[in-house]
Structure formats: structure tokens, C-alpha cells
Amino acid sequence: MAKAILTVDDSPSIRQMVSFTLKEAGYAVTEAVDGQDGLNKARAAQFDLIFTDQNMPNLDGLSLIRQLRALPQYKSVPILMLTTESSEAMKNQGRAAGATGWLVKPFDPAKLLEVVRKVIG
Amino acid sequence: MAIDMTQFYQVFFEEAQENLATMEGLLLELNVDAPDLETLNAIFRAAHSIKGGAGTFGFNDMAEVTHVLETLLDRLRKQELAPTSEMVDAFLEAGDILKLQLQAHQEGREYNDPSKAEICERLERLAQGESVSAGSVPANAATEVNRWRLRFAPVAIGRGTEEERHALFASLGELGSITDLGTDHQGRQVWRIETAGGRAAIEEILAFVCEPAQIELEPEVSSEEAGGLQQTSAHTSADSGYGFFDYAPPGAEKLELTHTDPAQEDAGYGFFTGAPGSEHLLTSKPALHLQEGDGYGIFTDAPGAESLTDQEHESFGLFGGSPGMDQVAAVARRARQDDERGYGFFTAAPGAPSDAAPTQPAAKPAPQAETRPAQQLAKRSVAADSSIRVSVEKVDQLINLVGELVITHAMLADACAHLDPVAHERIMAGLLNLERNSRDLQEAVMSIRMMPISFVFNRFPRVVRDTAAALGKKVSLRLIGEDTELDKGLIERLADPLTHLVRNSIDHGIERPEVRLAAGKPESGEIILRASHRSGSVVVEVIDDGAGLNRDKILAKAARLGISLPENPSDKEVWQLIFQPGFSTAEQITDISGRGVGMDVVRRNIEDMNGRVEIDSVAGRGTQITIRLPLTLAILDGLSVRMGSEIFILPLTVILESIQPRHEQFKSVVGKGRVVQINDDYLPLVSLHQIFNSGRPEPDPLACILVIVETGEGRVAILVDELVAQHQVVIKSLETNYRRVEGISGATIMGDGRVALILDVDALARLSRRFG
């Protein structure tokens, strides 16, 4: 069965691109429009990998990751942050929140798939 | 994998437009003295989203501007700097440039303008200038003077006389300092303007005078400044404390990043190594074996498994020991069998039970999360998932089809009218159902095209701000009834006339602050834009508390133009004068405190939408302009009237009353034709027979009915044989299906299949004068 990926981003164009790229590569993709939506969708179904943006209305990426990590079903699921900020400070915050890794924006589809393959095969 | 990125462009364009609009709205809302952190966050998010998308889709020029924008915004939302109105100005100007860039990309061009470098430099200076003296009083960095060179041919912009030129010179001079450089070799006037206000402020003033194409406005850059601009245009400070990437200069491969510090920023992705809680890992980076690559990184320590280290690649990274890491390790181990290039994933047994013991739970509180869970702020919310974008043509087609359905029903009903309702009970019941369903369907389809008027109102905070600033006035804007819905087509066409009215209100209505104070009014003027639904129409009002119209000056002007007037004209009649084409020449702008500029165009635009404009004004108290519009252009509430064997439709909105005339009411006035006396007024009589040349003898007026209608030139009485019924009719364009006919604004199909023409009362009044 195709691996299920949740992509959380408030930008429709980025969401569409991520989702399209992953779907082309054979993954099952669900989109969420902000952190809160992402949390709700993650609760409603089990995903193998979650991508989240950092800056979003309602619930930002770091908060989302923290809340997901508190859920038993997402204790060890890879969660990657899509971020324009790749500073050590941001990384440390991500790490502390429980992120598995990060991917800077802008990114191209090939890079995205490279990371996904590394993480869930 | 090659993916055609162009397929996402359209979504990005729309999204960026929305983000720009959101940003502008929030900026205008922002109270510089008491900035709301949530607003700053939301502005940041909007800029940030544009940057992310622009970078991803290869619009590097936009990414560059949003990048500097974001840098400054980030410092604001982190409260490292306090917002100033200079910053807001710079943000708004940057937004304008982004709009132009976006538009250029949409049209497949590149946007090139020196103002981009200028705004980037300004934003950078704002972001950096204060960073030196953070905490102390902010340096006065933003009030740099921009020098502009303005070239124009005085005659071409309606400034032929010395006096007029002088007036323009003076009003431009209010922006800063202005120098007359004489004329150039083409005989054009050349002025130099030095202002902190920027291009927009100058253009704002000129907008009252002429089209942008008639003037030439260029930034004047001295040579040392030009050097500085180029130096600072496309890179950012490396010490900004958070890893922004500089964008490659134009020509470099898209999306390629240059990095400030290879050791740290080289990576666009990374995986974290330190297991949450294993303190040494966080501090001593070299020991981490952070896997960090081109833009990503992976932290490799599975909880407690030291061998799983951070992996950091060019643009991503994985954190070792982070909760998802055992998964990554498993994948890596699998991958290693067929791919030996090895990013340095370590294959510590994932999920080894022993791992769990020394590890603290992942959810250890993050150090000072700088973004709090945000409250819902942006007006556009989660609608993305539950709505679709459809082209307007498709909706128009639907509306057209529903119109046909309504007509078909009317035909069926007509055909069945003679049937015995008892004997044909089922048909009758079916028809009734059909009628109800098609009416519901019609309403539902119409509502698709309905949009809240906020779509046009939203631009006005900016218009008011800019215009008031350009004219040195203080004006606040109040919007009322923004949720009022009307047809999308009307909304688009309403924007121009409304902008004109609002600008006029500020230019000619609202007095200067000192004048207001002297008159005992608050220093700041107020403009109210109010929309409401009133008996089937939409009413939009532009209300100002300015000086009001000056009756004497308008009358004097009318006399000079030779416009004939009744002896003691009512205020209403006087106000109507400013809609006369003659009143819109440039000269009146300054010498009449009224609104001379192009009001005839405003009225024509509104009338083209089947709407009406009215003016109400009290000297010293203000002016109110009321625009009344139909809800939609696709259907019309009308009264069908019969003249001979023809049926005409009169729009309900223009009808004042209908009366049965008496003989003594008909009079003939020399030079004016036939009139009807109604109460104490004499109204022109319009005979459809005469105008449309029915070929039949004129019917006896006493057997007819007079319908009194309101036209742009006052009331007139239309002579008809009979009032038939009130309908909602589907408007068909006569122009597209046949040709334009004077006196007729459109056509509709009646229940019996006949075509009925919709009367244009304004044109009828004009025609009738010609016949009279």
C-alpha cells in the first residue's frame, strides 16, 4: 500500500506542488491548510510522514510538532519541517519540538523526493 | 524527476495577489504607536508565503524583495525594532513593486525598474540601521530624500496657462522642494522634485490632472548614490542571526542558493542528532555527525542511540535521535544495500528496547518558542478546501441558461392559461412546481455571481491614505456594510467611479487641517463609504464632512458656460450641474470647492450600469453622494407597459408614480414642446409613439396613463396606453444580438415568446427634447 504523507502549509501553491510531486511518485497525500487543520487530519488518520511549514495561522509548525509528539500514534513517525529559516537556532527549536528533520524552502521537487525516500523509502 | 513547474504558476499568482492584498490591508490597519503583535505576525506570514512561493517557482526578483521585507518584518514581530510610519510607507511601496513584478510574471515578462533596488535598499537600511543602536532611540534613517525629474508638455496635460502651471507647481511643491529646470529640447517643462514621499505621492497629485502616459517621471540619481544602490541591492547581512539565503544574481541557475557560511548554512535540510535531552549533543556540533545536505538535514540519533547522528545535506537535515529517526535509520539501512554512496546514516537498531531508558520524552518544552499559536487573524481563512475557482464565463453561461428556463416556463404557463385547472390538475401542479424550482434555481445561480462589496471597498484605505498624504490632509475612512452583496460584474465596474468620488472628496471636500480647526471641526476629516440593500437595489454612499459644495460658485460657473437654469433653482438642480461635461475642465479643480473633475464620466459609468447618482450637500457640513445600483445586470425588476400593440419594459427603479391625466394638465410651451403639469411642476412629456415612430395615429392622451420617471436630467412623464404587469425580466443585450438602438437599453423575452424592449429613460428624455 502506498505510504501516506500529510503536508501542512498555508500556501496553496506550495501545497499543490508538494502534493503533486509526491503523488506522481506514488505516495498518498493529504493536504492541510494550517497547523490546526493538520493536527485534526493527523488525528483522524495515520500518516507515515508529515511535512509542515513553520509560519502558519492558527497553529504554527513547531507547536504542531509538539502536539503531534504528544499523541501516541505519532511518537515515532518522521516529521519534517519545511522552512525558510535554516539557522541553528531554528534547527534547535525544531529538534527540541521533536522534528525529525528539516528541508529549506525554496526547494525543488527532486530534492523533496530525495528526502522522502531517505525517510520512508 | 522532471516536473513542469509552470502548472503551479496560476495558483501562485492568485495566492500572491491575495497575500499582497492581505498584507496591504493589515499594514493600513496597523497602529504604529501601539502595534498589535498579531497583526505584525500576520503581515510577516503574508510576506513569508510570497517569498516561499516566489523562490520555489523561480521568481527570484519577487523573492528578493520579499526577502528584505521579511527581514525587517521579522525584527518587528520579534520586537527588536518598533514599527514607524516610514517603515509602513516602505512596506506599502514594496507591496506595489511586488504587484508590478507579479503582473509582469503573469504576462510572461520580466519587471525591470530602478525602484526595486531603491526599495530594497531602503528596507535594508531600516532593518539594519537600527540594529546598531538597538534599544536606543532609532536613528532617523528613513527620511532620505528622493529626487525626481518630471517632464511634461503643459498643453497636453491641460496646463496651458502660466497660472495653471503655477498652481500645479505649488501643489507639487508641498511634497518637498521643487525646482523649475526650464524646458528640454522637445519643449517640455522639466521640474525637479525632492521629496521623501516617493513616486506614488507625486503620481497621486498628477492623477488629478492627467493620464500617467502624458508625463514622464524618473528618479534622478547622482553617481555616488548609483554605486551604493548596486552594492547593496542583492544580498543580506550574514550576521542577521537567522539563516536566510541570499539569492543568486540574475542569470544564475534558478533556485540555486549561495550561502554565507558553508559550515552552517550550506545546508538546506538536516536531520537532528541530539536526542532530546542529551545535553552534550546540542552544544558540541562537531561531535554530532549531523547529516546535512543541500537544503535539508536529518537528525540521526534515535532516542538514546548515540550512533544515529545528525545528518545534514545541502538543503535538508535530519535530527539524530529525534522521534522519527528510527524510521529513517531503517530506511537508510535498507537503502544502503543498493546504494553505497551513503549519506552517513548509521544503522543502530531502530526501536531497540534498551534505547528507551535513558531518553527523555521528546516533548520537552522548546526553548522560548518565538511564535505563539496564532489566533485567527487573516480574513481569508480555511476556505481553500471548500471552494472552487470557476471562470466567470461558465457562470454567465449558467445564468443565461437559467434565464432561458425562466422564459420557457413563462411560455408553458402562457400556453396552458386557457386550460381548465380542474381537468388538468396535474399539469397545473407541475407548472407551479416548475415555476418555484426555476425561481429558486435562478436565485441560487445569481448568488454565485454575488460578491461582498468589500472586494472594492478594501482598496480604499490605501486610496484615502495616499491621497490624503499627497494633499497634506488628515482623513480617516469608515467602511459600513462591506458585506452587502452585489453582482461581480458591477463590483468591478464600480471601482473606478468610486475611486474618483473618494479622491474628489478628499481633494475638494475635506479642508486642510488648519482650515478645519478654524471652522471648529476636528482636525481630521472623515469619509464614510456605506453600502446597503434598499428595496431591491444596492445603495452605495460616499459621505464626507468637508466644506460642501459652493452654490454660488457653481451658479457663476454655469452662467459663464451658458447653461440655462430655472429662475430659482433648487439645490438639487444646482448640484446636478457638476455632472455637466463642461464642468470637468481642469480650471475648476482649484477655484470651485465643488467636484468638477470628470463627474460627467462618473455619472455615465454609473448610468451604464443602470444606476443613478444623487448629490446632497450642506455648506460647511459636507457632501453625500448616493449611488443606486441594481443588484445585478442579468435580471431586472420591471414594469411592462403597452403602447399600441407593443410591450415595453420600464425599470422599476426609475418609476416614481403613474397617474391618470386630466385634460387641463397637458400644456404646450413654446420652445419646450409639450409638458404635463403635475402639482406645481411642469414635466416634459415623452411620447413613445412619436419617438419610435409607430406609424399609428397618436392615441388620445386622456385615455392613456402617465408614468413619471426620474432621469438624469430631472423628471419626465412617459405616455403609455396601459400598465400591464410587474415582472422580473432576464436582460438580453440588444447590442450583441442586434445593434445599439437609442432609447433602448436591452431586450427580454416575454412569456408569450415575444420580444419586449427595455426602455432607457435617460436616452428617451434626450430624444424627446430633440423631437419637441
mmCIF file of C-alpha atoms in Angstrom, chain A residues 24-117:
data_model
loop_
_atom_site.group_PDB
_atom_site.id
_atom_site.type_symbol
_atom_site.label_atom_id
_atom_site.label_comp_id
_atom_site.label_asym_id
_atom_site.label_seq_id
_atom_site.Cartn_x
_atom_site.Cartn_y
_atom_site.Cartn_z
ATOM 1 C CA GLU A 24 3.458 11.476 -9.000
ATOM 2 C CA ALA A 25 5.974 9.451 -7.066
ATOM 3 C CA GLY A 26 3.254 7.147 -5.845
ATOM 4 C CA TYR A 27 2.564 8.413 -2.354
ATOM 5 C CA ALA A 28 -0.870 9.005 -0.925
ATOM 6 C CA VAL A 29 -1.027 12.653 0.060
ATOM 7 C CA THR A 30 -3.348 14.599 2.300
ATOM 8 C CA GLU A 31 -3.183 18.385 2.473
ATOM 9 C CA ALA A 32 -3.836 20.581 5.463
ATOM 10 C CA VAL A 33 -4.108 24.368 5.294
ATOM 11 C CA ASP A 34 -2.668 25.254 8.673
ATOM 12 C CA GLY A 35 -1.362 23.721 11.856
ATOM 13 C CA GLN A 36 -4.772 23.245 13.401
ATOM 14 C CA ASP A 37 -6.140 21.602 10.282
ATOM 15 C CA GLY A 38 -3.017 19.457 10.159
ATOM 16 C CA LEU A 39 -3.493 18.331 13.725
ATOM 17 C CA ASN A 40 -7.107 17.444 13.098
ATOM 18 C CA LYS A 41 -6.247 15.492 9.974
ATOM 19 C CA ALA A 42 -3.356 13.722 11.679
ATOM 20 C CA ARG A 43 -5.692 12.652 14.449
ATOM 21 C CA ALA A 44 -8.273 11.390 12.008
ATOM 22 C CA ALA A 45 -5.904 9.127 10.078
ATOM 23 C CA GLN A 46 -2.455 7.610 10.456
ATOM 24 C CA PHE A 47 0.331 9.025 8.309
ATOM 25 C CA ASP A 48 3.790 7.629 7.630
ATOM 26 C CA LEU A 49 5.371 11.042 7.205
ATOM 27 C CA ILE A 50 4.366 14.599 7.908
ATOM 28 C CA PHE A 51 5.701 17.764 6.261
ATOM 29 C CA THR A 52 4.916 21.000 7.956
ATOM 30 C CA ASP A 53 5.544 24.636 7.244
ATOM 31 C CA GLN A 54 6.587 26.809 10.174
ATOM 32 C CA ASN A 55 4.751 30.107 9.695
ATOM 33 C CA MET A 56 1.032 29.453 9.551
ATOM 34 C CA PRO A 57 -2.084 30.970 11.026
ATOM 35 C CA ASN A 58 -3.929 29.236 13.869
ATOM 36 C CA LEU A 59 -1.130 26.889 14.817
ATOM 37 C CA ASP A 60 2.479 27.194 13.744
ATOM 38 C CA GLY A 61 4.726 24.332 12.727
ATOM 39 C CA LEU A 62 6.658 23.948 15.954
ATOM 40 C CA SER A 63 3.501 23.885 18.035
ATOM 41 C CA LEU A 64 2.004 21.369 15.672
ATOM 42 C CA ILE A 65 5.023 19.103 16.027
ATOM 43 C CA ARG A 66 4.879 19.332 19.812
ATOM 44 C CA GLN A 67 1.242 18.438 19.854
ATOM 45 C CA LEU A 68 1.759 15.568 17.441
ATOM 46 C CA ARG A 69 4.599 14.161 19.504
ATOM 47 C CA ALA A 70 2.289 14.106 22.472
ATOM 48 C CA LEU A 71 -0.005 11.725 20.609
ATOM 49 C CA PRO A 72 0.897 8.048 20.975
ATOM 50 C CA GLN A 73 0.340 7.321 17.297
ATOM 51 C CA TYR A 74 2.871 9.975 16.236
ATOM 52 C CA LYS A 75 5.555 9.239 18.808
ATOM 53 C CA SER A 76 7.962 7.923 16.217
ATOM 54 C CA VAL A 77 6.589 8.994 12.866
ATOM 55 C CA PRO A 78 9.014 11.179 10.889
ATOM 56 C CA ILE A 79 8.017 14.814 10.874
ATOM 57 C CA LEU A 80 9.924 17.213 8.658
ATOM 58 C CA MET A 81 9.764 20.978 8.805
ATOM 59 C CA LEU A 82 9.624 22.916 5.575
ATOM 60 C CA THR A 83 11.187 26.188 6.429
ATOM 61 C CA THR A 84 12.915 29.197 5.010
ATOM 62 C CA GLU A 85 14.815 29.553 8.234
ATOM 63 C CA SER A 86 17.703 27.157 8.466
ATOM 64 C CA SER A 87 19.608 28.823 11.261
ATOM 65 C CA GLU A 88 20.993 26.815 14.127
ATOM 66 C CA ALA A 89 18.506 28.473 16.411
ATOM 67 C CA MET A 90 15.614 27.374 14.264
ATOM 68 C CA LYS A 91 17.025 23.897 13.921
ATOM 69 C CA ASN A 92 17.457 23.608 17.628
ATOM 70 C CA GLN A 93 13.924 24.704 18.156
ATOM 71 C CA GLY A 94 12.819 22.131 15.647
ATOM 72 C CA ARG A 95 14.861 19.450 17.271
ATOM 73 C CA ALA A 96 13.521 20.358 20.683
ATOM 74 C CA ALA A 97 9.978 20.285 19.420
ATOM 75 C CA GLY A 98 10.519 16.779 18.148
ATOM 76 C CA ALA A 99 11.079 17.273 14.433
ATOM 77 C CA THR A 100 12.889 14.514 12.617
ATOM 78 C CA GLY A 101 14.487 16.905 10.179
ATOM 79 C CA TRP A 102 14.112 19.952 8.097
ATOM 80 C CA LEU A 103 14.032 20.980 4.478
ATOM 81 C CA VAL A 104 14.593 24.531 3.379
ATOM 82 C CA LYS A 105 12.369 26.456 1.083
ATOM 83 C CA PRO A 106 12.719 27.105 -1.741
ATOM 84 C CA PHE A 107 13.221 23.530 -2.751
ATOM 85 C CA ASP A 108 12.712 21.691 -5.966
ATOM 86 C CA PRO A 109 10.669 18.555 -6.466
ATOM 87 C CA ALA A 110 13.700 16.306 -6.908
ATOM 88 C CA LYS A 111 15.080 17.396 -3.558
ATOM 89 C CA LEU A 112 11.768 16.797 -1.917
ATOM 90 C CA LEU A 113 11.626 13.257 -3.208
ATOM 91 C CA GLU A 114 15.212 12.629 -2.234
ATOM 92 C CA VAL A 115 14.368 13.495 1.335
ATOM 93 C CA VAL A 116 11.173 11.498 1.360
ATOM 94 C CA ARG A 117 12.998 8.440 0.046
#
